[in-house]
XYZ file of C-alpha atoms in Angstrom:
223
model
C 25.902 -37.557 -104.406
C 23.717 -36.786 -101.197
C 25.374 -35.386 -97.886
C 25.017 -38.594 -95.563
C 22.720 -36.444 -92.793
C 20.349 -36.046 -95.562
C 20.227 -39.425 -96.399
C 18.875 -40.438 -93.082
C 15.341 -40.210 -92.683
C 13.593 -38.360 -89.767
C 13.122 -39.884 -86.266
C 10.446 -43.020 -86.546
C 10.841 -43.438 -90.611
C 12.630 -45.290 -93.134
C 14.389 -44.401 -96.547
C 15.098 -47.867 -98.837
C 17.704 -47.408 -101.497
C 18.156 -49.693 -104.779
C 21.237 -50.961 -106.471
C 23.815 -50.119 -103.315
C 26.437 -52.390 -104.254
C 28.370 -54.430 -101.278
C 31.238 -52.149 -100.705
C 29.139 -49.005 -100.815
C 26.837 -50.684 -98.014
C 29.614 -51.535 -95.641
C 31.122 -47.894 -96.423
C 28.085 -46.088 -95.277
C 27.540 -48.537 -92.093
C 31.151 -47.439 -90.958
C 31.008 -43.649 -91.919
C 26.909 -43.954 -89.685
C 28.309 -46.548 -87.327
C 28.369 -44.001 -84.062
C 25.368 -42.384 -85.186
C 22.612 -43.291 -82.593
C 18.892 -44.490 -83.315
C 19.850 -45.775 -86.706
C 19.158 -49.181 -88.421
C 20.981 -50.054 -91.510
C 19.717 -53.466 -93.270
C 21.262 -54.672 -96.689
C 19.334 -57.228 -98.902
C 21.132 -57.965 -102.061
C 21.481 -54.213 -103.597
C 18.643 -52.918 -101.695
C 19.765 -50.073 -98.758
C 17.223 -49.260 -96.246
C 17.765 -46.831 -93.197
C 15.245 -47.087 -90.477
C 15.833 -44.387 -87.421
C 14.270 -45.104 -84.111
C 11.229 -43.789 -82.414
C 10.902 -43.212 -78.530
C 8.216 -46.009 -78.597
C 10.555 -48.313 -80.149
C 13.589 -47.799 -77.899
C 10.950 -47.867 -74.867
C 9.892 -51.280 -75.506
C 13.287 -52.522 -76.764
C 14.779 -51.707 -73.306
C 11.709 -53.243 -71.757
C 12.388 -56.603 -73.233
C 15.948 -56.450 -73.023
C 15.542 -56.186 -68.984
C 12.949 -59.457 -68.885
C 15.088 -61.153 -70.902
C 18.355 -60.518 -69.003
C 16.208 -61.225 -65.886
C 14.969 -64.200 -66.967
C 18.584 -65.535 -67.640
C 19.872 -64.345 -64.270
C 16.787 -66.253 -62.332
C 17.633 -69.546 -64.500
C 21.233 -69.057 -63.853
C 21.762 -69.137 -67.473
C 24.792 -67.224 -68.851
C 23.863 -65.029 -71.354
C 26.357 -62.386 -73.706
C 24.276 -59.454 -74.745
C 25.730 -57.738 -77.797
C 22.952 -55.222 -78.372
C 22.528 -53.818 -81.948
C 25.672 -55.533 -82.956
C 25.987 -55.809 -86.992
C 26.022 -58.846 -88.604
C 26.865 -59.134 -92.220
C 27.120 -61.964 -94.884
C 29.391 -60.811 -97.641
C 28.849 -64.041 -99.687
C 24.843 -63.596 -99.025
C 24.895 -60.028 -99.449
C 22.637 -59.460 -96.699
C 23.648 -57.587 -93.251
C 21.753 -55.984 -90.474
C 21.497 -54.629 -87.078
C 19.323 -56.808 -84.961
C 17.440 -54.471 -82.017
C 18.634 -56.655 -79.401
C 21.046 -59.651 -79.525
C 21.793 -62.421 -77.316
C 24.344 -65.554 -76.672
C 23.283 -68.342 -74.178
C 24.107 -71.545 -75.351
C 27.171 -70.435 -77.285
C 28.186 -68.153 -74.666
C 31.371 -69.852 -73.962
C 32.273 -69.677 -77.718
C 32.210 -65.736 -77.585
C 34.414 -65.221 -74.746
C 36.954 -62.685 -76.016
C 35.753 -62.335 -79.244
C 35.852 -58.823 -80.328
C 34.662 -58.499 -84.036
C 32.237 -60.985 -85.509
C 32.981 -63.276 -88.310
C 30.116 -65.051 -89.213
C 32.505 -67.700 -90.945
C 34.272 -68.218 -87.878
C 31.418 -67.233 -85.045
C 28.161 -68.451 -84.536
C 25.343 -66.504 -85.142
C 23.210 -64.872 -82.162
C 21.217 -67.657 -79.869
C 17.926 -65.243 -79.708
C 17.626 -62.055 -81.691
C 14.779 -59.430 -80.669
C 12.874 -57.420 -83.381
C 10.263 -54.587 -82.060
C 8.548 -53.893 -85.063
C 6.598 -50.463 -84.588
C 8.491 -48.996 -87.492
C 7.487 -51.665 -90.310
C 10.931 -52.421 -92.245
C 10.228 -52.651 -95.936
C 12.263 -55.722 -96.522
C 12.303 -59.119 -95.256
C 14.500 -59.375 -92.446
C 13.285 -62.486 -91.094
C 14.612 -63.939 -93.938
C 17.786 -62.088 -93.654
C 18.016 -63.594 -90.262
C 17.486 -67.267 -91.875
C 19.817 -66.618 -94.301
C 22.588 -65.666 -91.340
C 20.837 -69.018 -89.402
C 20.002 -67.317 -86.519
C 17.852 -70.005 -84.624
C 15.250 -67.660 -82.674
C 13.542 -64.381 -83.195
C 11.027 -62.648 -81.456
C 8.942 -60.171 -83.079
C 6.829 -57.819 -81.346
C 4.636 -55.743 -83.397
C 3.486 -53.137 -80.605
C 0.461 -55.681 -79.783
C 1.724 -59.531 -80.101
C 5.116 -61.232 -78.955
C 5.935 -63.939 -81.641
C 8.318 -66.565 -81.214
C 10.251 -67.982 -84.630
C 12.232 -70.900 -84.571
C 14.202 -71.753 -87.397
C 13.532 -75.056 -89.364
C 15.997 -77.375 -90.967
C 15.001 -76.279 -94.213
C 15.663 -72.935 -93.501
C 12.559 -70.932 -93.004
C 11.021 -69.804 -89.706
C 7.834 -70.626 -88.070
C 6.002 -69.470 -85.287
C 5.951 -71.430 -82.074
C 3.859 -71.478 -78.882
C 6.898 -70.816 -76.600
C 10.751 -70.142 -76.732
C 12.489 -73.452 -76.523
C 15.335 -71.053 -74.205
C 12.252 -70.548 -71.592
C 9.443 -72.867 -72.339
C 8.022 -72.148 -69.028
C 7.364 -68.454 -70.103
C 3.902 -67.708 -72.644
C 4.885 -65.027 -74.843
C 1.623 -62.832 -73.563
C 3.441 -62.880 -70.157
C 6.135 -61.263 -71.756
C 3.765 -58.794 -73.409
C 1.637 -58.268 -70.223
C 5.335 -57.159 -67.797
C 6.206 -54.635 -70.898
C 2.489 -53.289 -70.517
C 3.377 -52.937 -66.730
C 6.580 -51.333 -67.368
C 5.312 -48.896 -70.022
C 2.802 -47.372 -66.839
C 5.613 -48.303 -64.406
C 10.048 -47.428 -63.518
C 12.098 -50.083 -64.905
C 13.230 -51.131 -62.034
C 9.201 -51.717 -60.627
C 8.622 -53.874 -63.519
C 11.633 -55.905 -63.256
C 11.186 -56.748 -59.760
C 7.374 -57.488 -60.354
C 8.663 -60.388 -63.168
C 11.373 -61.425 -61.049
C 8.552 -62.252 -58.826
C 6.097 -64.062 -61.085
C 9.534 -66.263 -62.632
C 10.381 -67.056 -59.158
C 6.572 -68.554 -58.563
C 6.529 -70.243 -61.905
C 9.790 -72.572 -60.776
C 10.109 -75.447 -58.587
C 11.330 -75.466 -54.758
C 10.849 -72.521 -52.308
C 10.720 -70.210 -54.780
C 6.763 -71.196 -55.980
C 5.847 -69.691 -52.829
C 6.484 -66.114 -53.757
C 3.463 -63.804 -54.620
C 2.615 -62.947 -58.055
C 1.785 -59.706 -59.075
């Protein structure tokens, strides 16, 4: 068998293995838990290793800051569990999101140190920065895990996917979590962040959010 370092592809690439059983996937996940910049996606015998590029990490960080600023400006409780591993043993599926947030279910996650999807809810919102294309259908895995909302950014556009009662995702014009924010505005601020420092982008975004809200904040200047 190959050693673990030889299995992992170079940055910004992926490697797909077949006929990997669940126990082997879990064992590999534990062995590689502390290796930065690596995602494992498992779907019924197929195991994909994806290493993350600087572009991916930069855009993920910018979107995370926007989501955290939004929840703060709206006074919403939030728990960000970043790239926590979510596994459904009975489904034989598992993965790590780029970012995941508990908002509506924030209170249910107080004190939870280890996720058990038989007991705990899935994240309310997941962010996927898909600049390194996965060869597996990660949306289908999120659907199987019953994640209600997924934001997917392909490097150009942000699409909001909402889980439907029949168990599949449909794209939506806006996020029900933040209905006054068009996805294109989030992309606009990410582009701003790519040319500015993180704090400058966040300050500009907070000013824009306040300008959209009713009350005195509506008079704030828009960037």
